[in-house]
Coordinates of C-alpha atoms in Angstrom, one line a residue:
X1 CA 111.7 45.4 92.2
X2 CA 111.3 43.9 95.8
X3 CA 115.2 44.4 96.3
X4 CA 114.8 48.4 95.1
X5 CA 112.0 48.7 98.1
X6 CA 114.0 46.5 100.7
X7 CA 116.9 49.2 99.6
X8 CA 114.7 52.6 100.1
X9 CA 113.6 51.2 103.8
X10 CA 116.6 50.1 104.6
X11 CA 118.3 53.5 103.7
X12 CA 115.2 55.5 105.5
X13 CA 115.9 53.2 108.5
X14 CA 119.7 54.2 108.7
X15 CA 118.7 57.8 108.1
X16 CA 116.4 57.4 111.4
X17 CA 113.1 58.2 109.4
X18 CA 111.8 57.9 105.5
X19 CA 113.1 59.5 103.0
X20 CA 111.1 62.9 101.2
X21 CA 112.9 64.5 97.9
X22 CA 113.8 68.0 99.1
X23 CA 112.0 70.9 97.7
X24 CA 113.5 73.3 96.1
X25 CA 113.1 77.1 97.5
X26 CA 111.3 79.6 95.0
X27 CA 113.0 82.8 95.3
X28 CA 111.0 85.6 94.2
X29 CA 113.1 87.1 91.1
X30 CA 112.3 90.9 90.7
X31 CA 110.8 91.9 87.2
X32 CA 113.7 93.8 85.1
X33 CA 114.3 97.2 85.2
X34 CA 113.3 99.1 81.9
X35 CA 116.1 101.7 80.8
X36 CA 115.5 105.1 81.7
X37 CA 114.0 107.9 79.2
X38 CA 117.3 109.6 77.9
X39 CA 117.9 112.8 80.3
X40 CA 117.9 115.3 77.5
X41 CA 114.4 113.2 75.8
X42 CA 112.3 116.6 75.5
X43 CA 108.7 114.2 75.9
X44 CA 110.2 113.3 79.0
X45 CA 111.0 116.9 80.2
X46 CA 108.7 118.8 82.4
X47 CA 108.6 122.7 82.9
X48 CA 107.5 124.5 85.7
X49 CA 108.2 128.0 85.5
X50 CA 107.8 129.1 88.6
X51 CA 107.0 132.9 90.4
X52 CA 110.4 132.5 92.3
X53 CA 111.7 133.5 89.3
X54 CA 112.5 131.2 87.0
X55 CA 112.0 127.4 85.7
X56 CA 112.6 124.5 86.6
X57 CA 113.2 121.2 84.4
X58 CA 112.3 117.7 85.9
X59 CA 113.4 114.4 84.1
X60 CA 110.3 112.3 84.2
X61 CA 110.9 108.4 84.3
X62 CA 108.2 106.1 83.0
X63 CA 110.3 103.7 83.4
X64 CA 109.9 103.5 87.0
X65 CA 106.0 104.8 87.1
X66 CA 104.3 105.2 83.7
X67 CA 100.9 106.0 84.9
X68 CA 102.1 108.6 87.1
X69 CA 104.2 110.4 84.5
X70 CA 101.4 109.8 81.9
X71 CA 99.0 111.6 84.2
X72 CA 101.2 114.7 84.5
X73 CA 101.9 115.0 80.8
X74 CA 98.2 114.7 80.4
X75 CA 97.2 117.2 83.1
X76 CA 100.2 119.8 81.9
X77 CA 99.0 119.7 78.0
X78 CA 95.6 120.9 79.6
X79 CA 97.1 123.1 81.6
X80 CA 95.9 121.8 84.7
X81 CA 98.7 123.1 87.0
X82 CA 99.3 127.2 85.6
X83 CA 98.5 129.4 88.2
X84 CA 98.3 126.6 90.9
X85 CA 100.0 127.4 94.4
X86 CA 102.4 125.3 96.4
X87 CA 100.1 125.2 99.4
X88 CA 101.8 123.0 101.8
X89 CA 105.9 123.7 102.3
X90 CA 107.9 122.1 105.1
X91 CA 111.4 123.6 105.3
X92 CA 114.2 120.9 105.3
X93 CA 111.5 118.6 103.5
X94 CA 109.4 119.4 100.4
X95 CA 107.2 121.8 98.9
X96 CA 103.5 120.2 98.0
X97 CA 101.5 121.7 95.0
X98 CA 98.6 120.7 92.2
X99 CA 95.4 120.8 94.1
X100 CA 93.4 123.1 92.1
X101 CA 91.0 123.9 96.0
X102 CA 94.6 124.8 97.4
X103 CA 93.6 123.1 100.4
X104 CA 95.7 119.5 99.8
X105 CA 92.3 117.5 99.5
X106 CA 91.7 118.8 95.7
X107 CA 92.5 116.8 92.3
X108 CA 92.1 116.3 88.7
X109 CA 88.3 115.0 87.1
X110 CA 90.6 111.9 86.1
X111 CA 90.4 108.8 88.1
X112 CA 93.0 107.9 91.2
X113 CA 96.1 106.1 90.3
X114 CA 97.3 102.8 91.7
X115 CA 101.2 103.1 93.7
X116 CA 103.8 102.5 91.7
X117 CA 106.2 102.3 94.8
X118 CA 109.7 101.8 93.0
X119 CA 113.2 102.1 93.7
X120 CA 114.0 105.7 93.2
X121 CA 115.2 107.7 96.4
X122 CA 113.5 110.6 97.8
X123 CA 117.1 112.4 98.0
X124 CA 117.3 116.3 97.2
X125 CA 115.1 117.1 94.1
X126 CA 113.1 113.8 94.0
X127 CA 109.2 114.4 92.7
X128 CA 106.9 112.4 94.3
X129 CA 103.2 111.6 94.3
X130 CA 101.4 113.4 96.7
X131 CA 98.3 110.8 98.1
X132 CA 95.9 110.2 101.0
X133 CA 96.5 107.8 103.5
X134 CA 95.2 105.4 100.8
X135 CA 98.0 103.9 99.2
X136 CA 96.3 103.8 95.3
X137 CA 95.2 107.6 95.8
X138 CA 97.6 110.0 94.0
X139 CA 96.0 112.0 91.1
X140 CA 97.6 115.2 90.3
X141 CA 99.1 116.6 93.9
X142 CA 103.1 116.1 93.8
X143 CA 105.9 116.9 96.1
X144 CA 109.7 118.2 95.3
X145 CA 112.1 117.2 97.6
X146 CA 114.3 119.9 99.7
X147 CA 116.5 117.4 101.4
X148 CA 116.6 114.1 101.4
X149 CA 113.5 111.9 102.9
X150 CA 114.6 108.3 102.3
X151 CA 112.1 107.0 105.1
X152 CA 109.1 107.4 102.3
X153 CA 110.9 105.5 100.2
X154 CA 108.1 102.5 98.5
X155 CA 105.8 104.6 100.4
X156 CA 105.6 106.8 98.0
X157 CA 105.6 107.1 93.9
X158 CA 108.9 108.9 92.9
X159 CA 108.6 109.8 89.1
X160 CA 111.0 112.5 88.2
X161 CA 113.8 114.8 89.3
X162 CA 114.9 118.0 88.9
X163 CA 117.6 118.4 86.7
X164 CA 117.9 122.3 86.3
X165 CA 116.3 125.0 88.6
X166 CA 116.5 124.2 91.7
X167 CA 117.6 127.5 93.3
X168 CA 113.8 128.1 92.8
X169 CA 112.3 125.7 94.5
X170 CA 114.6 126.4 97.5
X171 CA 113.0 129.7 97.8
X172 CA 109.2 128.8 97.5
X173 CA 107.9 130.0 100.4
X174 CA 106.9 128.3 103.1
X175 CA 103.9 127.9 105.1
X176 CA 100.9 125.4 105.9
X177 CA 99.2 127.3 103.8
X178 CA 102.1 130.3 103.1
X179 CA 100.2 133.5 103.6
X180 CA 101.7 134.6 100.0
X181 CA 102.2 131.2 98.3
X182 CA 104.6 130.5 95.5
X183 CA 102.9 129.3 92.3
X184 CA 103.6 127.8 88.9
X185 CA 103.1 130.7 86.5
X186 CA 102.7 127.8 83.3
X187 CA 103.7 123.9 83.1
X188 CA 105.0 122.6 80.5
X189 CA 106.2 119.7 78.4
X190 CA 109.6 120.3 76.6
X191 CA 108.9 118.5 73.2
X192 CA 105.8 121.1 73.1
X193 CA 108.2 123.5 72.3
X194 CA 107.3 125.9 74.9
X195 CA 108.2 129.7 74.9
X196 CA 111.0 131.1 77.0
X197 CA 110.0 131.8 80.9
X198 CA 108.1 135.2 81.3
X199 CA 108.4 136.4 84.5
X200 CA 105.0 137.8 86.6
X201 CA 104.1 140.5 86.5
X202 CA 104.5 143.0 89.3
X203 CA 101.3 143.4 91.0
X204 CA 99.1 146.4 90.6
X205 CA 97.6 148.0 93.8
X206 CA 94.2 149.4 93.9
X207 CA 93.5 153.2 93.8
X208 CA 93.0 153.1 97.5
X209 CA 95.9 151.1 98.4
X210 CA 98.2 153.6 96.1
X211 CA 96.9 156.5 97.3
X212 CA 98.0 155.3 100.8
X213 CA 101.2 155.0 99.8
X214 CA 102.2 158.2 98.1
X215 CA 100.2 160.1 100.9
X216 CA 97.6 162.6 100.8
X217 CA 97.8 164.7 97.1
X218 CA 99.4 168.5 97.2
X219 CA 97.5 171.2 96.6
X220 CA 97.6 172.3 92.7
X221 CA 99.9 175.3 92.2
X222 CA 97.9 179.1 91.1
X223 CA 99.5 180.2 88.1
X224 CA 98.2 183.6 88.2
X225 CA 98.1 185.1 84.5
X226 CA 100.9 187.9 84.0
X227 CA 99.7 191.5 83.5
X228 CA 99.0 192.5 80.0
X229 CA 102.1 194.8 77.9
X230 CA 101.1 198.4 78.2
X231 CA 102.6 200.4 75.4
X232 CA 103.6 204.3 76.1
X233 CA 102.4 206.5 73.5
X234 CA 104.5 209.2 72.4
X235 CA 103.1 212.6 71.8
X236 CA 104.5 213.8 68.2
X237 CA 106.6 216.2 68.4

């Protein structure tokens, strides 16, 4: 025993100082990454069909943020988000709806989410949380992505993209609010079996407002009744 100590200081001596076992580095191993909902999974479909004219499909992923995508399915089923406007639109960046006030500071009665900052871009047709500058504040607000934004990404809670439709988000129009805003006509979750897009219907103008535009009425025409038949009477011969 004495000649195992003499042999430890006499190795910590040589090595200029005593010996410690080295620690081993803990290296923070990232959780694993659940597989994605299949792309044509119809629970894991959302429709927007949108005034632009048409409707748009958007692959959700709870793989990468359940909460978030739970939260929309429950909000569309109670068709939170049909007639809702698209009150904030940036061009080259995104187009912001579902605030109910219309205003960006609205939401849902339901409780505000934690982040769920994850690994999905925010390229071209990414759909994002919408939140305050609280970090565990999204609700029902989201965001589709004109081009991409990748400087929000894990700043922000990407949970779907759109798949089909995009043409009509390009043309929502824009505006901080847009003086005529783009809306979603009805949402909709695919395995809901939803009915075929309707398009709006074209607006009706008030009797005032048509009257201006066909101009002041014509006179009615006088029909003047036609003289009556006179028959000739013969004298008998």
């Amino acid at each position: 025993m004495r000649f195992l100590i003499s042999l430890v200081v006499l190795l910590s001596a040589l090595a200029g100082g005593p010996v410690y076992a080295k620690k081993k580095e803990v290296v923070p191993v990232a959780p694993p990454r659940l597989p994605p909902a299949s792309v044509t999974d119809p629970e894991n479909l959302w429709y927007l069909d949108l005034s632009t004219g048409g409707r748009v499909v958007i692959w959700l992923r709870p793989d990468a943020a359940p909460k978030m995508v739970d939260r929309v399915k429950t909000l569309t089923r109670q068709h939170f988000y049909d007639g809702l406007a698209f009150h904030r639109v940036i061009d080259g960046f995104m187009a912001q709806g579902g605030d109910p006030k219309g205003d960006g500071t609205g939401g849902s009665t339901l409780p505000d989410l934690p982040a769920e900052f994850n690994y999905l871009p925010h390229v071209r047709g990414a759909v994002s949380a919408a939140r305050a500058e609280k970090e565990d504040s999204a609700n029902s607000q989201f965001f589709i992505v004109f081009d991409p934004k990748l400087s929000l990404d894990k700043k922000y809670t990407v949970f779907g993209r759109v798949i089909e439709g995009m043409p009509f988000v390009d043309t929502i129009t824009r505006g901080e609010p847009p003086a005529n805003p783009s809306r979603i006509l009805h949402a909709y979750i695919a395995a809901d079996h939803p009915p075929a897009y309707v398009p709006p219907a074209p607006p009706t103008l008030a009797p005032a407002a048509a009257a201006a535009l066909l101009g002041p009425a014509k006179p009615a025409a006088v029909v003047k009744p036609a003289p009556a038949a006179t028959t000739k009477k013969k004298a008998a011969k």
